[in-house]
PDB file of C-alpha atoms and ligand atoms in Angstrom:
ATOM      1  CA  UNK A   1     -32.579  -5.917  11.934  1.00 47.00           C
ATOM      2  CA  UNK A   2     -36.047  -7.654  12.502  1.00 48.00           C
ATOM      3  CA  UNK A   3     -38.641  -5.012  12.006  1.00 51.00           C
ATOM      4  CA  UNK A   4     -41.975  -5.580  10.676  1.00 52.00           C
ATOM      5  CA  UNK A   5     -44.588  -3.160  12.555  1.00 56.00           C
ATOM      6  CA  UNK A   6     -47.880  -4.959  11.740  1.00 58.00           C
ATOM      7  CA  UNK A   7     -50.516  -2.495  12.021  1.00 70.00           C
ATOM      8  CA  UNK A   8     -52.009   0.445  13.071  1.00 71.00           C
ATOM      9  CA  UNK A   9     -54.397  -0.029  15.808  1.00 84.00           C
ATOM     10  CA  UNK A  10     -55.140   3.088  17.843  1.00 91.00           C
ATOM     11  CA  UNK A  11     -52.674   3.129  20.989  1.00 95.00           C
ATOM     12  CA  UNK A  12     -56.192   3.077  23.282  1.00 96.00           C
ATOM     13  CA  UNK A  13     -57.094  -0.398  21.836  1.00 95.00           C
ATOM     14  CA  UNK A  14     -53.716  -1.655  21.835  1.00 96.00           C
ATOM     15  CA  UNK A  15     -53.056  -0.321  25.616  1.00 97.00           C
ATOM     16  CA  UNK A  16     -56.408  -2.140  26.638  1.00 97.00           C
ATOM     17  CA  UNK A  17     -54.856  -5.329  25.064  1.00 97.00           C
ATOM     18  CA  UNK A  18     -51.514  -5.211  26.519  1.00 98.00           C
ATOM     19  CA  UNK A  19     -53.114  -4.670  29.787  1.00 98.00           C
ATOM     20  CA  UNK A  20     -54.401  -8.323  29.741  1.00 98.00           C
ATOM     21  CA  UNK A  21     -51.289  -9.656  28.480  1.00 98.00           C
ATOM     22  CA  UNK A  22     -50.239 -13.077  29.904  1.00 98.00           C
ATOM     23  CA  UNK A  23     -47.770 -13.973  26.933  1.00 98.00           C
ATOM     24  CA  UNK A  24     -44.740 -14.368  29.476  1.00 98.00           C
ATOM     25  CA  UNK A  25     -44.677 -15.182  33.412  1.00 98.00           C
ATOM     26  CA  UNK A  26     -43.646 -11.472  34.223  1.00 98.00           C
ATOM     27  CA  UNK A  27     -47.500 -10.549  34.623  1.00 98.00           C
ATOM     28  CA  UNK A  28     -47.722 -12.824  37.674  1.00 98.00           C
ATOM     29  CA  UNK A  29     -45.488 -10.460  39.791  1.00 98.00           C
ATOM     30  CA  UNK A  30     -45.989  -7.341  38.479  1.00 98.00           C
ATOM     31  CA  UNK A  31     -48.697  -4.659  39.699  1.00 98.00           C
ATOM     32  CA  UNK A  32     -49.910  -3.872  36.104  1.00 98.00           C
ATOM     33  CA  UNK A  33     -48.824  -3.520  32.684  1.00 98.00           C
ATOM     34  CA  UNK A  34     -47.345  -0.088  32.188  1.00 98.00           C
ATOM     35  CA  UNK A  35     -48.165   1.027  28.622  1.00 98.00           C
ATOM     36  CA  UNK A  36     -46.187   3.715  26.719  1.00 98.00           C
ATOM     37  CA  UNK A  37     -47.760   7.545  27.262  1.00 98.00           C
ATOM     38  CA  UNK A  38     -47.358  10.421  25.293  1.00 98.00           C
ATOM     39  CA  UNK A  39     -49.103  11.928  22.174  1.00 97.00           C
ATOM     40  CA  UNK A  40     -50.050   9.795  19.429  1.00 96.00           C
ATOM     41  CA  UNK A  41     -48.483  12.226  17.000  1.00 96.00           C
ATOM     42  CA  UNK A  42     -45.219  12.415  18.571  1.00 98.00           C
ATOM     43  CA  UNK A  43     -42.394  12.964  16.440  1.00 97.00           C
ATOM     44  CA  UNK A  44     -39.991  11.065  19.039  1.00 98.00           C
ATOM     45  CA  UNK A  45     -40.399   7.862  20.843  1.00 98.00           C
ATOM     46  CA  UNK A  46     -38.107   6.892  23.834  1.00 98.00           C
ATOM     47  CA  UNK A  47     -38.108   3.309  24.633  1.00 99.00           C
ATOM     48  CA  UNK A  48     -36.468   1.896  27.763  1.00 98.00           C
ATOM     49  CA  UNK A  49     -36.163  -1.361  29.281  1.00 98.00           C
ATOM     50  CA  UNK A  50     -39.023  -2.061  31.618  1.00 98.00           C
ATOM     51  CA  UNK A  51     -40.607  -0.264  34.228  1.00 98.00           C
ATOM     52  CA  UNK A  52     -39.078   0.335  37.507  1.00 98.00           C
ATOM     53  CA  UNK A  53     -40.502  -0.394  41.277  1.00 97.00           C
ATOM     54  CA  UNK A  54     -42.306   3.291  40.947  1.00 98.00           C
ATOM     55  CA  UNK A  55     -43.539   2.822  37.577  1.00 98.00           C
ATOM     56  CA  UNK A  56     -45.231  -0.686  38.711  1.00 98.00           C
ATOM     57  CA  UNK A  57     -47.167   0.939  41.299  1.00 98.00           C
ATOM     58  CA  UNK A  58     -48.062   4.006  39.387  1.00 98.00           C
ATOM     59  CA  UNK A  59     -48.569   2.411  36.368  1.00 98.00           C
ATOM     60  CA  UNK A  60     -46.904   5.334  34.390  1.00 98.00           C
ATOM     61  CA  UNK A  61     -43.335   4.649  32.588  1.00 98.00           C
ATOM     62  CA  UNK A  62     -40.325   6.843  33.779  1.00 98.00           C
ATOM     63  CA  UNK A  63     -41.633   8.372  36.838  1.00 98.00           C
ATOM     64  CA  UNK A  64     -39.060   7.015  39.445  1.00 97.00           C
ATOM     65  CA  UNK A  65     -35.247   8.287  39.667  1.00 97.00           C
ATOM     66  CA  UNK A  66     -34.568   7.332  35.995  1.00 98.00           C
ATOM     67  CA  UNK A  67     -37.247   9.274  34.706  1.00 98.00           C
ATOM     68  CA  UNK A  68     -36.239  12.475  36.918  1.00 98.00           C
ATOM     69  CA  UNK A  69     -32.797  12.224  35.214  1.00 98.00           C
ATOM     70  CA  UNK A  70     -34.522  11.626  31.765  1.00 98.00           C
ATOM     71  CA  UNK A  71     -36.901  14.947  32.426  1.00 98.00           C
ATOM     72  CA  UNK A  72     -33.499  17.061  32.992  1.00 98.00           C
ATOM     73  CA  UNK A  73     -31.683  15.656  30.156  1.00 98.00           C
ATOM     74  CA  UNK A  74     -34.569  16.139  27.695  1.00 98.00           C
ATOM     75  CA  UNK A  75     -34.914  19.806  28.901  1.00 98.00           C
ATOM     76  CA  UNK A  76     -31.384  20.479  28.446  1.00 98.00           C
ATOM     77  CA  UNK A  77     -31.123  18.943  24.933  1.00 98.00           C
ATOM     78  CA  UNK A  78     -34.055  21.199  24.178  1.00 97.00           C
ATOM     79  CA  UNK A  79     -36.783  18.352  23.649  1.00 98.00           C
ATOM     80  CA  UNK A  80     -40.366  19.135  25.095  1.00 96.00           C
ATOM     81  CA  UNK A  81     -41.238  15.834  27.046  1.00 95.00           C
ATOM     82  CA  UNK A  82     -45.003  16.744  26.504  1.00 95.00           C
ATOM     83  CA  UNK A  83     -44.261  15.985  22.910  1.00 95.00           C
ATOM     84  CA  UNK A  84     -42.363  12.882  23.340  1.00 98.00           C
ATOM     85  CA  UNK A  85     -43.959   9.101  23.669  1.00 98.00           C
ATOM     86  CA  UNK A  86     -42.346   7.591  26.211  1.00 98.00           C
ATOM     87  CA  UNK A  87     -42.517   3.662  26.523  1.00 98.00           C
ATOM     88  CA  UNK A  88     -40.319   0.448  27.428  1.00 98.00           C
ATOM     89  CA  UNK A  89     -39.107  -2.585  25.482  1.00 98.00           C
ATOM     90  CA  UNK A  90     -40.950  -4.817  28.258  1.00 98.00           C
ATOM     91  CA  UNK A  91     -44.272  -3.793  29.851  1.00 98.00           C
ATOM     92  CA  UNK A  92     -44.089  -5.392  33.171  1.00 98.00           C
ATOM     93  CA  UNK A  93     -41.623  -5.003  36.009  1.00 98.00           C
ATOM     94  CA  UNK A  94     -39.368  -8.087  36.888  1.00 98.00           C
ATOM     95  CA  UNK A  95     -38.124  -7.990  39.861  1.00 98.00           C
ATOM     96  CA  UNK A  96     -36.810 -10.351  42.931  1.00 98.00           C
ATOM     97  CA  UNK A  97     -37.674  -9.646  46.869  1.00 96.00           C
ATOM     98  CA  UNK A  98     -34.601  -8.397  48.787  1.00 96.00           C
ATOM     99  CA  UNK A  99     -35.623  -7.758  52.424  1.00 95.00           C
ATOM    100  CA  UNK A 100     -38.549  -5.166  51.974  1.00 94.00           C
ATOM    101  CA  UNK A 101     -37.293  -3.853  48.547  1.00 95.00           C
ATOM    102  CA  UNK A 102     -38.206  -5.295  45.391  1.00 97.00           C
ATOM    103  CA  UNK A 103     -34.761  -5.507  42.997  1.00 97.00           C
ATOM    104  CA  UNK A 104     -34.795  -5.080  39.612  1.00 97.00           C
ATOM    105  CA  UNK A 105     -33.748  -7.925  37.561  1.00 98.00           C
ATOM    106  CA  UNK A 106     -32.885  -8.007  33.606  1.00 98.00           C
ATOM    107  CA  UNK A 107     -35.664  -9.640  31.309  1.00 98.00           C
ATOM    108  CA  UNK A 108     -34.560 -12.358  29.270  1.00 98.00           C
ATOM    109  CA  UNK A 109     -34.646 -12.972  25.876  1.00 97.00           C
ATOM    110  CA  UNK A 110     -37.942 -14.584  25.537  1.00 98.00           C
ATOM    111  CA  UNK A 111     -39.781 -11.753  27.912  1.00 98.00           C
ATOM    112  CA  UNK A 112     -38.453  -9.165  25.414  1.00 98.00           C
ATOM    113  CA  UNK A 113     -39.601 -11.152  22.514  1.00 98.00           C
ATOM    114  CA  UNK A 114     -42.903 -11.634  24.038  1.00 98.00           C
ATOM    115  CA  UNK A 115     -43.339  -7.829  24.544  1.00 98.00           C
ATOM    116  CA  UNK A 116     -42.095  -6.956  20.861  1.00 98.00           C
ATOM    117  CA  UNK A 117     -45.736  -7.164  19.752  1.00 97.00           C
ATOM    118  CA  UNK A 118     -46.423  -4.118  21.992  1.00 98.00           C
ATOM    119  CA  UNK A 119     -43.774  -1.541  21.122  1.00 98.00           C
ATOM    120  CA  UNK A 120     -44.097  -2.644  17.511  1.00 96.00           C
ATOM    121  CA  UNK A 121     -47.612  -1.652  17.510  1.00 96.00           C
ATOM    122  CA  UNK A 122     -46.965   1.497  19.516  1.00 97.00           C
ATOM    123  CA  UNK A 123     -44.502   2.495  16.919  1.00 96.00           C
ATOM    124  CA  UNK A 124     -46.884   1.464  14.089  1.00 94.00           C
ATOM    125  CA  UNK A 125     -49.733   3.667  15.678  1.00 95.00           C
ATOM    126  CA  UNK A 126     -47.464   6.593  16.334  1.00 96.00           C
ATOM    127  CA  UNK A 127     -44.946   6.573  13.251  1.00 95.00           C
ATOM    128  CA  UNK A 128     -42.281   8.564  14.910  1.00 97.00           C
ATOM    129  CA  UNK A 129     -39.511  10.372  12.845  1.00 97.00           C
ATOM    130  CA  UNK A 130     -36.988   9.069  15.337  1.00 98.00           C
ATOM    131  CA  UNK A 131     -37.067   6.080  17.741  1.00 98.00           C
ATOM    132  CA  UNK A 132     -34.465   6.511  20.472  1.00 99.00           C
ATOM    133  CA  UNK A 133     -33.376   3.049  22.598  1.00 99.00           C
ATOM    134  CA  UNK A 134     -32.373   4.035  25.998  1.00 99.00           C
ATOM    135  CA  UNK A 135     -29.940   1.205  27.153  1.00 98.00           C
ATOM    136  CA  UNK A 136     -28.943  -2.211  25.773  1.00 98.00           C
ATOM    137  CA  UNK A 137     -32.514  -4.339  26.258  1.00 98.00           C
ATOM    138  CA  UNK A 138     -33.953  -1.676  24.092  1.00 98.00           C
ATOM    139  CA  UNK A 139     -31.291  -1.718  21.597  1.00 98.00           C
ATOM    140  CA  UNK A 140     -31.095  -5.391  21.242  1.00 98.00           C
ATOM    141  CA  UNK A 141     -34.852  -5.554  21.052  1.00 98.00           C
ATOM    142  CA  UNK A 142     -34.449  -3.443  17.993  1.00 98.00           C
ATOM    143  CA  UNK A 143     -31.182  -3.865  16.415  1.00 98.00           C
ATOM    144  CA  UNK A 144     -30.693  -7.399  17.340  1.00 97.00           C
ATOM    145  CA  UNK A 145     -28.786  -9.097  20.144  1.00 97.00           C
ATOM    146  CA  UNK A 146     -25.375  -8.138  18.837  1.00 98.00           C
ATOM    147  CA  UNK A 147     -25.594  -4.709  19.496  1.00 98.00           C
ATOM    148  CA  UNK A 148     -23.323  -2.686  21.678  1.00 98.00           C
ATOM    149  CA  UNK A 149     -24.448   0.629  23.191  1.00 98.00           C
ATOM    150  CA  UNK A 150     -21.177   1.170  23.907  1.00 97.00           C
ATOM    151  CA  UNK A 151     -19.628   0.947  20.686  1.00 98.00           C
ATOM    152  CA  UNK A 152     -22.988   2.253  18.492  1.00 98.00           C
ATOM    153  CA  UNK A 153     -24.297   4.944  20.515  1.00 98.00           C
ATOM    154  CA  UNK A 154     -25.487   7.731  18.599  1.00 98.00           C
ATOM    155  CA  UNK A 155     -25.482   6.033  15.252  1.00 98.00           C
ATOM    156  CA  UNK A 156     -28.419   6.787  13.146  1.00 98.00           C
ATOM    157  CA  UNK A 157     -30.018   3.993  11.312  1.00 98.00           C
ATOM    158  CA  UNK A 158     -33.291   3.943   9.175  1.00 97.00           C
ATOM    159  CA  UNK A 159     -35.318   0.806  10.089  1.00 96.00           C
ATOM    160  CA  UNK A 160     -37.191  -0.906   7.090  1.00 93.00           C
ATOM    161  CA  UNK A 161     -40.396   1.233   8.413  1.00 92.00           C
ATOM    162  CA  UNK A 162     -38.808   4.445   7.508  1.00 94.00           C
ATOM    163  CA  UNK A 163     -38.354   5.388  11.248  1.00 97.00           C
ATOM    164  CA  UNK A 164     -34.639   6.770  12.157  1.00 98.00           C
ATOM    165  CA  UNK A 165     -33.296   4.776  15.025  1.00 98.00           C
ATOM    166  CA  UNK A 166     -30.513   5.285  17.432  1.00 98.00           C
ATOM    167  CA  UNK A 167     -29.595   4.022  20.779  1.00 98.00           C
ATOM    168  CA  UNK A 168     -28.128   5.650  23.957  1.00 98.00           C
ATOM    169  CA  UNK A 169     -27.424   4.450  27.460  1.00 98.00           C
ATOM    170  CA  UNK A 170     -30.142   4.239  29.953  1.00 98.00           C
ATOM    171  CA  UNK A 171     -30.658   6.882  32.443  1.00 98.00           C
ATOM    172  CA  UNK A 172     -30.187   4.519  35.047  1.00 98.00           C
ATOM    173  CA  UNK A 173     -26.777   3.952  34.116  1.00 98.00           C
ATOM    174  CA  UNK A 174     -26.023   7.360  34.905  1.00 98.00           C
ATOM    175  CA  UNK A 175     -27.266   7.329  38.180  1.00 97.00           C
ATOM    176  CA  UNK A 176     -24.901   4.326  39.021  1.00 96.00           C
ATOM    177  CA  UNK A 177     -21.730   5.983  37.450  1.00 97.00           C
ATOM    178  CA  UNK A 178     -20.846   7.976  40.765  1.00 92.00           C
ATOM    179  CA  UNK A 179     -17.550   9.951  40.011  1.00 95.00           C
ATOM    180  CA  UNK A 180     -18.246  10.058  36.046  1.00 97.00           C
ATOM    181  CA  UNK A 181     -21.822  10.884  36.503  1.00 98.00           C
ATOM    182  CA  UNK A 182     -21.675  14.564  35.470  1.00 98.00           C
ATOM    183  CA  UNK A 183     -19.701  13.438  32.177  1.00 98.00           C
ATOM    184  CA  UNK A 184     -22.123  10.629  31.647  1.00 98.00           C
ATOM    185  CA  UNK A 185     -24.753  13.046  31.884  1.00 98.00           C
ATOM    186  CA  UNK A 186     -23.143  15.465  29.360  1.00 98.00           C
ATOM    187  CA  UNK A 187     -22.676  12.662  26.642  1.00 98.00           C
ATOM    188  CA  UNK A 188     -26.222  11.661  27.455  1.00 98.00           C
ATOM    189  CA  UNK A 189     -27.369  15.262  26.649  1.00 98.00           C
ATOM    190  CA  UNK A 190     -25.455  15.591  23.448  1.00 98.00           C
ATOM    191  CA  UNK A 191     -27.078  12.466  22.248  1.00 98.00           C
ATOM    192  CA  UNK A 192     -30.238  13.772  22.736  1.00 98.00           C
ATOM    193  CA  UNK A 193     -29.125  17.040  20.870  1.00 98.00           C
ATOM    194  CA  UNK A 194     -28.563  15.043  18.193  1.00 98.00           C
ATOM    195  CA  UNK A 195     -32.036  13.948  18.333  1.00 98.00           C
ATOM    196  CA  UNK A 196     -33.256  17.473  18.314  1.00 98.00           C
ATOM    197  CA  UNK A 197     -31.313  18.196  15.312  1.00 97.00           C
ATOM    198  CA  UNK A 198     -32.961  15.207  13.435  1.00 95.00           C
ATOM    199  CA  UNK A 199     -36.199  16.573  14.242  1.00 94.00           C
ATOM    200  CA  UNK A 200     -35.404  19.956  12.293  1.00 90.00           C
ATOM    201  CA  UNK A 201     -34.729  18.405   9.048  1.00 82.00           C
TER     202      UNK A 201
HETATM  203  N1  LIG B 301     -36.336   2.320  33.521  1.00 94.47           N
HETATM  204  C1  LIG B 301     -36.901   1.767  32.365  1.00 94.47           C
HETATM  205  O1  LIG B 301     -36.351   1.285  31.738  1.00 94.47           O
HETATM  206  N2  LIG B 301     -38.111   2.374  32.308  1.00 94.47           N
HETATM  207  C2  LIG B 301     -38.981   2.877  33.567  1.00 94.47           C
HETATM  208  O2  LIG B 301     -40.207   3.182  33.162  1.00 94.47           O
HETATM  209  C3  LIG B 301     -38.277   3.303  34.501  1.00 94.47           C
HETATM  210  C4  LIG B 301     -36.858   2.647  34.847  1.00 94.47           C
END
């Protein structure tokens, strides 16, 4: 585990700094930095991989199809989205052109590491009870590269900062699941219900 939340600058200050970030090359092809959003006193931080096409254009995290699915899952799990802070491990959209569309590309290790400073500062400012990593990129950024969501989803681990962290699947993987989609969605809601349970303690 590689955790060292460095300081507690207010989120607005951190967001303004992140908006100018050129620490890796992803800013070159992205429309803008998509910083996290939500209350500074949120009990839960959800962390995805990186903004998608819609998020890149709008500047807001999880507003596209994956975000809609996430909204539904949070509601079913009894977690109020307006009380959740939602962010991404990487703050710029990485894509390649395919005809008229921009195809998502997975960020590499250096890109994820270059962005680590931003989510560490987000967590330091928010101090949530629970951090939920959505998918492998976020989970490996937090728990290390050998973490496997398939094997270790739903397992709560207390980070050195005292935050309880857990990983589950990325909502996009549910959208891609086709005939297993309902079952995958139900498992995702179960993982989020376990998060809701932690908040009651
Ligand atoms: N997928 C992510 O990981 N984050 C977003 O903001 C949107 C889609």
